[in-house]
Coordinates of C-alpha atoms and ligand atoms in Angstrom, one line a residue:
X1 CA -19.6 21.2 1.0
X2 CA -17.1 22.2 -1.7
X3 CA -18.8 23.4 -5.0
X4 CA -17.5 21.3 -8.0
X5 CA -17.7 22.5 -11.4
X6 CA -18.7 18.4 -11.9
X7 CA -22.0 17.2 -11.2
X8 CA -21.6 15.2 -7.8
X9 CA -25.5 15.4 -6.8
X10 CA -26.0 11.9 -6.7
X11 CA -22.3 11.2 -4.7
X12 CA -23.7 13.7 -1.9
X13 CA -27.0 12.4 -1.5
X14 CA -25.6 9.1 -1.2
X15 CA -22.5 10.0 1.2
X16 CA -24.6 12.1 3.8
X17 CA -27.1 9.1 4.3
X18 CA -23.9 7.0 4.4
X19 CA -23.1 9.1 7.1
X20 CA -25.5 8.3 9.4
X21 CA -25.4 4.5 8.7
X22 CA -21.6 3.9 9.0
X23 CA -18.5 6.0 11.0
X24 CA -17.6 8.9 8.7
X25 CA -19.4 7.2 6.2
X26 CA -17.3 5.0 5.1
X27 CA -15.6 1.6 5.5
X28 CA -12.1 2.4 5.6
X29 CA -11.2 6.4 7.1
X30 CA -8.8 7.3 4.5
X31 CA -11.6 7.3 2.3
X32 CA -13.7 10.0 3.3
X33 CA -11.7 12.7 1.8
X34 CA -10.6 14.1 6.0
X35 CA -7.4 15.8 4.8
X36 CA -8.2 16.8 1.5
X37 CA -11.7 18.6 2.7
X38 CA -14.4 18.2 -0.2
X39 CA -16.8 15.5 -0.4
X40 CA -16.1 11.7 -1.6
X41 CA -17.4 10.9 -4.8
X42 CA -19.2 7.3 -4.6
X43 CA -18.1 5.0 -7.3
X44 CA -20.5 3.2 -9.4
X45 CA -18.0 0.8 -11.7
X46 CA -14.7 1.0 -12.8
X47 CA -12.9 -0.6 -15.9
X48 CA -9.2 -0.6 -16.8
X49 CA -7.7 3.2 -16.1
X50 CA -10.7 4.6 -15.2
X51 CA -14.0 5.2 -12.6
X52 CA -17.5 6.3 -13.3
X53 CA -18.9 7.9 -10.3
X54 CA -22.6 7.7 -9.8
X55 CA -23.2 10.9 -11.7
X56 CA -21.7 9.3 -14.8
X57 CA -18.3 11.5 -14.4
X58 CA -15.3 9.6 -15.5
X59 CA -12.0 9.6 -13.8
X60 CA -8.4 8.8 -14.6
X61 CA -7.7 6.7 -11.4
X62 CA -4.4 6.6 -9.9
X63 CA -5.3 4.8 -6.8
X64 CA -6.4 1.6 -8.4
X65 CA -8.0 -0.1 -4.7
X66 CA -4.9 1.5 -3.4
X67 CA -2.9 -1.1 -5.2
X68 CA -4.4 -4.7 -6.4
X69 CA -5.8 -3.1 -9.4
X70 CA -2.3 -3.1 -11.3
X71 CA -3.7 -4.9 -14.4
X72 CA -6.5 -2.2 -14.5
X73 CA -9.8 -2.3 -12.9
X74 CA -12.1 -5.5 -13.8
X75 CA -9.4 -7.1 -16.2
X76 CA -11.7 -9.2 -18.7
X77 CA -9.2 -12.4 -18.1
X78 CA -9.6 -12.0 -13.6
X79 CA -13.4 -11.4 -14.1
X80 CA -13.6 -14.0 -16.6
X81 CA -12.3 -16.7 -14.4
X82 CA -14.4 -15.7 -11.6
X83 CA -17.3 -16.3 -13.1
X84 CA -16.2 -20.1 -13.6
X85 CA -15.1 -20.3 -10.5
X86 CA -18.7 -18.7 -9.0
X87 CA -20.0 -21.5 -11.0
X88 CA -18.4 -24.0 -8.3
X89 CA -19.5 -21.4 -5.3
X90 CA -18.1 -19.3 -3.3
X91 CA -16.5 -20.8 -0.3
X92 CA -15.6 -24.0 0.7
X93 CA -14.3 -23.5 3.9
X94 CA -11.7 -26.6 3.0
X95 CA -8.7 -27.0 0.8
X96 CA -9.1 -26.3 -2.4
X97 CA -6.1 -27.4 -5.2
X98 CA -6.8 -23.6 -6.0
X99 CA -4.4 -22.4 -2.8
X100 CA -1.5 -24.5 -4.1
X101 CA -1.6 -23.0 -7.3
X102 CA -1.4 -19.6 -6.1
X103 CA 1.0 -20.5 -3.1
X104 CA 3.4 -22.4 -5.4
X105 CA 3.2 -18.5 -7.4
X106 CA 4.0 -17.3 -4.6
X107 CA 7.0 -18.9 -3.3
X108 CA 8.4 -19.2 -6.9
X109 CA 8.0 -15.5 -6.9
X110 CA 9.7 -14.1 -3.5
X111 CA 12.7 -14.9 -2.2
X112 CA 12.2 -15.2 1.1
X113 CA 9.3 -17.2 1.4
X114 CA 9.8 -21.3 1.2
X115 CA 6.3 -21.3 2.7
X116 CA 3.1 -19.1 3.1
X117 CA 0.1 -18.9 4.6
X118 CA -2.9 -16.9 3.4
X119 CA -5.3 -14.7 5.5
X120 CA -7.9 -12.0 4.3
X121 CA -6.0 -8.7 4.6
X122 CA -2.7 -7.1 5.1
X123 CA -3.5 -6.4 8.8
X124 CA -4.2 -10.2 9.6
X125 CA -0.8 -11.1 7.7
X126 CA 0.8 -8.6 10.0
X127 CA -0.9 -9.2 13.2
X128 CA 0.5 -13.1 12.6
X129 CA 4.0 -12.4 11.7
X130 CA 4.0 -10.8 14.9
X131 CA 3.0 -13.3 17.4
X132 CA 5.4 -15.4 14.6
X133 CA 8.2 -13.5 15.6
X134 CA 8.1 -13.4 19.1
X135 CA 7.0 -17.0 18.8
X136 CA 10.3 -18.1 17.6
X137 CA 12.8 -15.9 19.1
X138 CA 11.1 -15.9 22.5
X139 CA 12.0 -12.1 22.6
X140 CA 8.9 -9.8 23.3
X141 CA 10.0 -6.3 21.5
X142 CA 9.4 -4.8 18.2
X143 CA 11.3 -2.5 16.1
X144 CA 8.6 -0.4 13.2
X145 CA 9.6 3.0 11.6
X146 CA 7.5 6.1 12.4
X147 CA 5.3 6.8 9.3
X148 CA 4.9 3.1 8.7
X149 CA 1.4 1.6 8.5
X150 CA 1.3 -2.2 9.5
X151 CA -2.3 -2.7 9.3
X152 CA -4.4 -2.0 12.4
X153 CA -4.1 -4.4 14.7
X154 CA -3.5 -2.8 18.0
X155 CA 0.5 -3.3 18.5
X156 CA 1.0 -1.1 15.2
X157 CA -0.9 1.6 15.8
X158 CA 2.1 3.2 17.1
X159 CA 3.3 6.6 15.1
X160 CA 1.5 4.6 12.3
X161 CA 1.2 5.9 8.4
X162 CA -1.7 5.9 5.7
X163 CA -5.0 7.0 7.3
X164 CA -3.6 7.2 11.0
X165 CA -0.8 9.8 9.6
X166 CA -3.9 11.1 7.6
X167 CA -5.9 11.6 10.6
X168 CA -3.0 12.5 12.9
X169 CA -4.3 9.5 15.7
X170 CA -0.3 7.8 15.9
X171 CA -1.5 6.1 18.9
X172 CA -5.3 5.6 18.6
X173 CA -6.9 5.4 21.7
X174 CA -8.1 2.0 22.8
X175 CA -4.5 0.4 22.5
X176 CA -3.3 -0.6 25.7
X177 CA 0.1 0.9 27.1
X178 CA 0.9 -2.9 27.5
X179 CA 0.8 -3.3 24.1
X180 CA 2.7 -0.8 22.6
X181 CA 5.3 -0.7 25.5
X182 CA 7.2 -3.4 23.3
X183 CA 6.9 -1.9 20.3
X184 CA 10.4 0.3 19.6
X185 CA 10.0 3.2 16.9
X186 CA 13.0 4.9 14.8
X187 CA 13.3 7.0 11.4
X188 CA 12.9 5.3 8.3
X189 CA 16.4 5.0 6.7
X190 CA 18.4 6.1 10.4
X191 CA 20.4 2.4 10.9
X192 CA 21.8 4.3 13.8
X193 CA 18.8 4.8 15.4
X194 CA 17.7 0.9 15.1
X195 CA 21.2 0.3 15.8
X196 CA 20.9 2.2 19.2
X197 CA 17.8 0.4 19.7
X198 CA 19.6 -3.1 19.9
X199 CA 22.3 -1.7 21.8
X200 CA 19.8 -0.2 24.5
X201 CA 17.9 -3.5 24.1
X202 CA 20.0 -6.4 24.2
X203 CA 18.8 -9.5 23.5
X204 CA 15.0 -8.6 23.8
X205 CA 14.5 -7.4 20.4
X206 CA 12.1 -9.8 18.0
X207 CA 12.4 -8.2 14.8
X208 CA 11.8 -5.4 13.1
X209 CA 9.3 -4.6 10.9
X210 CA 9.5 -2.5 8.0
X211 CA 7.8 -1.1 4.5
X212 CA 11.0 -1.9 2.6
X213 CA 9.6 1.5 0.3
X214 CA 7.0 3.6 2.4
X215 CA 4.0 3.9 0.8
X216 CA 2.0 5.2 3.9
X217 CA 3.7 8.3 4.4
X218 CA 3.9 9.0 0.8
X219 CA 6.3 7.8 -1.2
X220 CA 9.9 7.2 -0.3
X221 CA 12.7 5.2 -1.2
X222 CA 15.0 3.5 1.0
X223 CA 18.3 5.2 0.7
X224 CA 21.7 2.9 -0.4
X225 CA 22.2 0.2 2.3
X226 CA 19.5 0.9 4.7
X227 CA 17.8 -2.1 3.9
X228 CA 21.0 -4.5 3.7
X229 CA 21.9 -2.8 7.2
X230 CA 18.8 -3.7 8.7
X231 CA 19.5 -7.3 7.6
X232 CA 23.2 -7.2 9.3
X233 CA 21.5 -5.7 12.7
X234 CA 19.1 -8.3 12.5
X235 CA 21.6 -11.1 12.2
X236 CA 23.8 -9.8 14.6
X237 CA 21.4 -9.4 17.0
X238 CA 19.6 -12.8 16.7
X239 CA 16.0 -10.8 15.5
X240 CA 14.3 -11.6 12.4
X241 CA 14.0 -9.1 9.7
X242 CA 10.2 -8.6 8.3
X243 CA 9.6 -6.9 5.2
X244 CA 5.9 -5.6 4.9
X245 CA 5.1 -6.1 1.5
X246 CA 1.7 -5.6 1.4
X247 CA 1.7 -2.3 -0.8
X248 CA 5.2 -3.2 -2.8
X249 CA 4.6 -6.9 -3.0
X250 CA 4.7 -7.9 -7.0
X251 CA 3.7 -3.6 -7.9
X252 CA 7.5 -2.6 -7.4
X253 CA 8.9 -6.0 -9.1
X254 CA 7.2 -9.4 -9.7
X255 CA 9.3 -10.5 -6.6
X256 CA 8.9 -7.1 -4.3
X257 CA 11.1 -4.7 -3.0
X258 CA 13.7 -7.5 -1.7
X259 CA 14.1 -8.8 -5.3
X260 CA 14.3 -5.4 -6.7
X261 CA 17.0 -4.5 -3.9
X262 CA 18.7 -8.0 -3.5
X263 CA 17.9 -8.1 0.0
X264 CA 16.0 -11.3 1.6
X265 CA 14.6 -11.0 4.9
X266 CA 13.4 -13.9 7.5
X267 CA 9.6 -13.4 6.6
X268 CA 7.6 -11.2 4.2
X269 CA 3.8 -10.3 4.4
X270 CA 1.6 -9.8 1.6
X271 CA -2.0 -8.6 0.4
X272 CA -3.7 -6.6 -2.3
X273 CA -2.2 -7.4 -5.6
X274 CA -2.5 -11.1 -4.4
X275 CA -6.1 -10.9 -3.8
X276 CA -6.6 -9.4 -7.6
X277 CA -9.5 -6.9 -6.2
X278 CA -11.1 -10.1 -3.6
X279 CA -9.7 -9.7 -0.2
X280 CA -6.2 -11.8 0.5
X281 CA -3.5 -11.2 2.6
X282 CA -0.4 -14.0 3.0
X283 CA 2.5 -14.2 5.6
X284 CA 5.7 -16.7 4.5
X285 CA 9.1 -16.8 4.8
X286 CA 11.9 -19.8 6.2
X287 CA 10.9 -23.1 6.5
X288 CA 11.6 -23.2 9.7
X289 CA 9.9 -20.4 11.0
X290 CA 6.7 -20.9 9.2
X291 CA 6.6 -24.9 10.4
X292 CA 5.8 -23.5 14.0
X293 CA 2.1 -22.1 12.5
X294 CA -0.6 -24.2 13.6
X295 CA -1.4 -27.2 12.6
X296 CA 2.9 -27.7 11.8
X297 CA 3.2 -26.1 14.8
X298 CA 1.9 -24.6 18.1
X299 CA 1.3 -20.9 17.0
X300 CA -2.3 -20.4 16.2
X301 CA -3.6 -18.3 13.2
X302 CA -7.0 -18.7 11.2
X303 CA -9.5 -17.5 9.3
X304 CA -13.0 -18.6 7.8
X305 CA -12.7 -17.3 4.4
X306 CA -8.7 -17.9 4.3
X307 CA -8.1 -19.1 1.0
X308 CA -11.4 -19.1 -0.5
X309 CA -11.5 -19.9 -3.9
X310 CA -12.9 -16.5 -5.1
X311 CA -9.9 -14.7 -3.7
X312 CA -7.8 -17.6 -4.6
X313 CA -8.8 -17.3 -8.6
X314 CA -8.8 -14.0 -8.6
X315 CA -4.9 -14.1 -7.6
X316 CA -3.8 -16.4 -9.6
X317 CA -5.1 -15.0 -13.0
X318 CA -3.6 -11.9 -11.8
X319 CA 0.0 -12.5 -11.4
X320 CA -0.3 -15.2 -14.6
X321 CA -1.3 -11.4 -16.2
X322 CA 1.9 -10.1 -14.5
X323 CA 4.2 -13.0 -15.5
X324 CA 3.9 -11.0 -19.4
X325 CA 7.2 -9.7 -20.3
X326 CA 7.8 -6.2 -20.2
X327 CA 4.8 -6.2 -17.5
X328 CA 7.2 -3.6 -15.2
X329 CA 8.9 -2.0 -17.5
X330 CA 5.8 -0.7 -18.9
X331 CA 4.7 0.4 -15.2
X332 CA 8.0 2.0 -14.8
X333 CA 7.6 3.8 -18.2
X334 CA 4.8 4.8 -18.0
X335 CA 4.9 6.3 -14.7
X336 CA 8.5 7.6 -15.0
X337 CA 7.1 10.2 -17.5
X338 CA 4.6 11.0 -16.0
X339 CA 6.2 11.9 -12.8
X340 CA 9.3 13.5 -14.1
X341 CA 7.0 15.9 -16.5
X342 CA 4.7 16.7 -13.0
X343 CA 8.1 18.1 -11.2
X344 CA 8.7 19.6 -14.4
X345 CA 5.4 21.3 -14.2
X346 CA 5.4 21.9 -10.5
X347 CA 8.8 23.9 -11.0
X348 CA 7.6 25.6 -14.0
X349 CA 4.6 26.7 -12.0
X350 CA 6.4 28.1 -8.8
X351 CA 5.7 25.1 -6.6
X352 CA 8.2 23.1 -4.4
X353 CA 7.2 19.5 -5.0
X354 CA 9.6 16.5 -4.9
X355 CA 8.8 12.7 -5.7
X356 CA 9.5 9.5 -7.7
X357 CA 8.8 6.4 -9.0
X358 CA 9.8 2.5 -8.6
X359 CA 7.8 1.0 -11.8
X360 CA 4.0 1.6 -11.0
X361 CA 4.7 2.9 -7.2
X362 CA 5.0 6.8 -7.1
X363 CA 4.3 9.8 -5.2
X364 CA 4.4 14.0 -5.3
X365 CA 5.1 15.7 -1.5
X366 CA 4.5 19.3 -1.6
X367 CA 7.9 20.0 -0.4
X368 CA 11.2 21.0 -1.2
X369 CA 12.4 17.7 -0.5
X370 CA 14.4 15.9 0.1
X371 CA 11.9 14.1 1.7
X372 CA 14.0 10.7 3.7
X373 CA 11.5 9.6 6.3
X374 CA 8.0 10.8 8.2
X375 CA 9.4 13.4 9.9
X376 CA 10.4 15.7 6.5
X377 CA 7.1 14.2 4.9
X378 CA 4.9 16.2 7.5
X379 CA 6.8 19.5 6.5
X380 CA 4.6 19.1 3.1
X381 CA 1.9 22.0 2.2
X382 CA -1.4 20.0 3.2
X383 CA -3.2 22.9 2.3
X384 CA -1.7 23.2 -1.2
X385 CA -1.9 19.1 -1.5
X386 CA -5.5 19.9 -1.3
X387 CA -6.5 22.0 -3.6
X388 CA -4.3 20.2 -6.4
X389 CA -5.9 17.0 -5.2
X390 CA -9.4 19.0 -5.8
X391 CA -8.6 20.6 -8.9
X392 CA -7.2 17.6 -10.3
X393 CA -10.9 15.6 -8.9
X394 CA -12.6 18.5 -11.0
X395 CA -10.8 17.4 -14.2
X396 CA -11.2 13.9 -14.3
X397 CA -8.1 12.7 -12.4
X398 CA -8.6 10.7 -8.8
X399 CA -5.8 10.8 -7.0
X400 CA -5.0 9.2 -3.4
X401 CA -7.3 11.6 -0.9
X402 CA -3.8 12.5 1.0
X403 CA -0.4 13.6 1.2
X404 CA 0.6 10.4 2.9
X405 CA -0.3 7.7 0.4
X406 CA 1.3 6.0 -2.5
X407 CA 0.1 6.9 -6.1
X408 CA -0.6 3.6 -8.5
X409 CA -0.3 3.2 -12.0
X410 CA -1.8 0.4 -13.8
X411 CA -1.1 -1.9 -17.2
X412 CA -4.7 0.1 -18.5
X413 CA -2.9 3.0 -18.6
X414 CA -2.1 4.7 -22.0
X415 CA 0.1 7.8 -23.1
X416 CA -3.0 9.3 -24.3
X417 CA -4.2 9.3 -20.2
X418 CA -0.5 10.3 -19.2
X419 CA -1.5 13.4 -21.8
X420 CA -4.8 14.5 -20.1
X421 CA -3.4 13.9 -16.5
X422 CA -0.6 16.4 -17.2
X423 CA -2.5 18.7 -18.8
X424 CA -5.1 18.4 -15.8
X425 CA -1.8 18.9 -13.5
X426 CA -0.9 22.1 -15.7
X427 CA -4.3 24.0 -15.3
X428 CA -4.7 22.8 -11.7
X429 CA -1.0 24.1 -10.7
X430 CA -0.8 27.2 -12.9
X431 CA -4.3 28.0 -10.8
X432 CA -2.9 27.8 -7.2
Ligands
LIG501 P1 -5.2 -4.2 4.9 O1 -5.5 -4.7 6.2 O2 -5.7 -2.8 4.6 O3 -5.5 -5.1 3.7 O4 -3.6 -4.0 4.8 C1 -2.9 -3.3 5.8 C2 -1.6 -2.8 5.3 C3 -0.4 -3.4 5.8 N1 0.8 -3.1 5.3 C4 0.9 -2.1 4.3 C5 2.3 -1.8 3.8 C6 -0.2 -1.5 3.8 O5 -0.1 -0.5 2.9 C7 -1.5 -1.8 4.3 C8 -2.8 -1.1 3.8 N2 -2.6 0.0 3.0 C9 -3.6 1.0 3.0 C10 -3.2 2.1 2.0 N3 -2.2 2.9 2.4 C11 -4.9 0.5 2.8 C12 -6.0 1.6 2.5 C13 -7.0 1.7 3.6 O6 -6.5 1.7 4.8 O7 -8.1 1.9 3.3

């Protein structure tokens, strides 16, 4: 146990007998703190910018649900509107005139999608456009990029990001060789590599699947063309190109990463900022690939809760908050200072630390830099990543619990927090 200058009494008690009730304590393992040693703290409400732990401590957050909290925590308009709709219950299990409202959003917003389909999380939007893919082109293979996290559904578990980088388990055990034998992996932002692969591969190759900006290996940006050369390959090839846009999905623009870089690929998934806090995911894309999912079509996907109302209100009052102009410039203001006065800092402070920013999706690596795919992300200092990520805990600033994770700002956030996290950031790095 790691001795706080904080009072965390209450968060201990709580996560040991959470320990022996769930694995690790916890519901999802990035949570429990593995790679930045130190305890959890256990959250008790959050509002806007911040969290108040169970000891009363409050936090600057910069993980916001790891992503759907962009309009700050428990916006007054997204909890307003579910309590009318709580009035009406809470699932129907049947359509509701609440999923086209928030798939017409959707398909207004991002370009590749003439039709969607929601699910409950990322990984179920993922696990579909899979068996989508291979549905359509008859192909079997896969192409994903090492350090990108696809959910966990067993084919993606493959030199995966987020919490399997975190935990170093790239293959977890339990996934069949039979089902990762079709699943290719190359650097993020090498087009020769994936190039190679459809050379060494011809005519077997399904799609490829990528983060269009990682945000599970920490932050990094595509370089100039990668993405426009995985559409040509794709094309050329006869695969379909899949942008994974659970994490950048409406955070990076209001129409993702393949508005932001002009680049509009067969199908897209989506989650989190969708969802507004309630769990969504979506898949969508051409018309003609998404007419073959059951009932249109013969390839079978479903869910209980799919399109509940909850979820379904909750989205929809969201990215009607996001539709406000000057929504991501804000984000990208906001954040921009604050990242570019952090590598100020860092260097000022005798620490090698690169990063960046698209609007309110950034990230630090504890490395020289430059940091281009998985690979030059694990040369980071872990050990240094986790004392800042303590010391910064100890001042009131939560920050993703490891070096392989996206940072998230949110509307909530004000120059006056920018202020105390970089002062925070000062003290913590002048310290280590
Ligand atoms: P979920 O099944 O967790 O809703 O989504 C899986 C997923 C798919 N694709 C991308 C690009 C994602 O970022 C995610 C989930 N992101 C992680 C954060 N790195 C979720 C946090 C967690 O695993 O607890």
């Amino acid at each position: 146990m790691v001795h706080t200058t904080i009072r965390t009494t209450q968060s201990e008690q709580i996560f040991t007998a959470a320990q022996k009730l769930m694995p690790g304590g916890v519901s999802s393992p990035v949570r429990a703190f593995k790679s930045v040693k130190g305890q959890p703290i256990v959250f008790d409400r959050v509002e806007g910018a911040y969290i108040w732990d169970v000891d009363g401590n409050r936090y600057i957050d910069y993980v916001g649900s790891w992503g759907p909290a962009i309009c700050g925590h428990a916006h007054p308009e997204v909890i307003g509107a579910l309590h009318e709709a709580l009035e009406k219950g809470t699932s129907f299990g049947a359509p509701s005139v609440l999923e086209n409202v928030l798939a017409s959003m959707v398909i207004n917003a991002v370009p590749s999608i003439e039709m969607v389909r929601f699910v409950n999380s990322g990984t179920e939007a993922c696990m579909a456009v899979l068996r989508l893919m291979r549905a359509f082109t008859g192909r079997e293979k896969i192409v994903k990029f090492e350090g990108c996290y696809h959910g966990h559904a067993d084919a993606f578990l493959v030199k995966a990001g987020s919490g399997v980088a975190t935990l170093s388990l790239p293959d977890s055990p339990g996934v069949p060789k039979s089902v990762t034998n079709n699943i290719l992996v190359a650097p993020f932002n090498d087009i020769t590599a994936v190039k190679a692969l459809f050379e060494e591969n011809p005519e077997e190759i399904a799609g490829v699947i990528v983060e269009p900006v990682v945000g599970n290996a920490g932050f990094i940006t595509p370089d100039p063309m990668f993405l426009q050369g995985l559409r040509a390959l794709t094309q050329e090839h006869g695969a379909l190109l899949v942008f994974d846009e659970v994490m950048t999905g409406f955070r990076i623009a209001y129409g993702g990463a393949q508005e932001k870089f002009g680049v509009t690929p067969d199908l897209t998934t989506l989650g989190k900022i969708i969802g507004g806090g309630l769990p969504v995911g979506a898949y969508g894309g051409r018309l003609d690939i998404m007419s073959m999912v059951a009932p249109a079509g013969p390839v079978y996907q479903a869910g209980t809760l799919s399109g509940n109302p909850l979820a379904m209100t909750a989205g929809i009052k969201t990215l009607e908050l996001l539709q406000k102009p000057g929504t991501y410039e804000y984000l990208d203001h906001i954040t921009k200072k604050l990242v570019n006065r952090l590598l100020q800092i860092a260097e000022e402070t005798g620490h090698a630390v690169c990063g960046g920013n698209i609007s309110g999706m950034f990230g630090l690596f504890f490395n020289e830099g430059p940091v281009r795919n998985y690979k030059d992300a694990k040369k980071s200092d872990l050990v240094k990543f986790s004392h800042f990520h303590h010391g910064m805990l100890e001042r009131g600033v939560y920050l993703p619990p490891s070096q392989f994770e996206a940072w998230f700002s949110c509307l909530a956030h004000t120059e006056e927090d920018i202020g105390q996290t970089l002062a925070a950031a000062w003290d913590v790095l002048s310290s280590i």
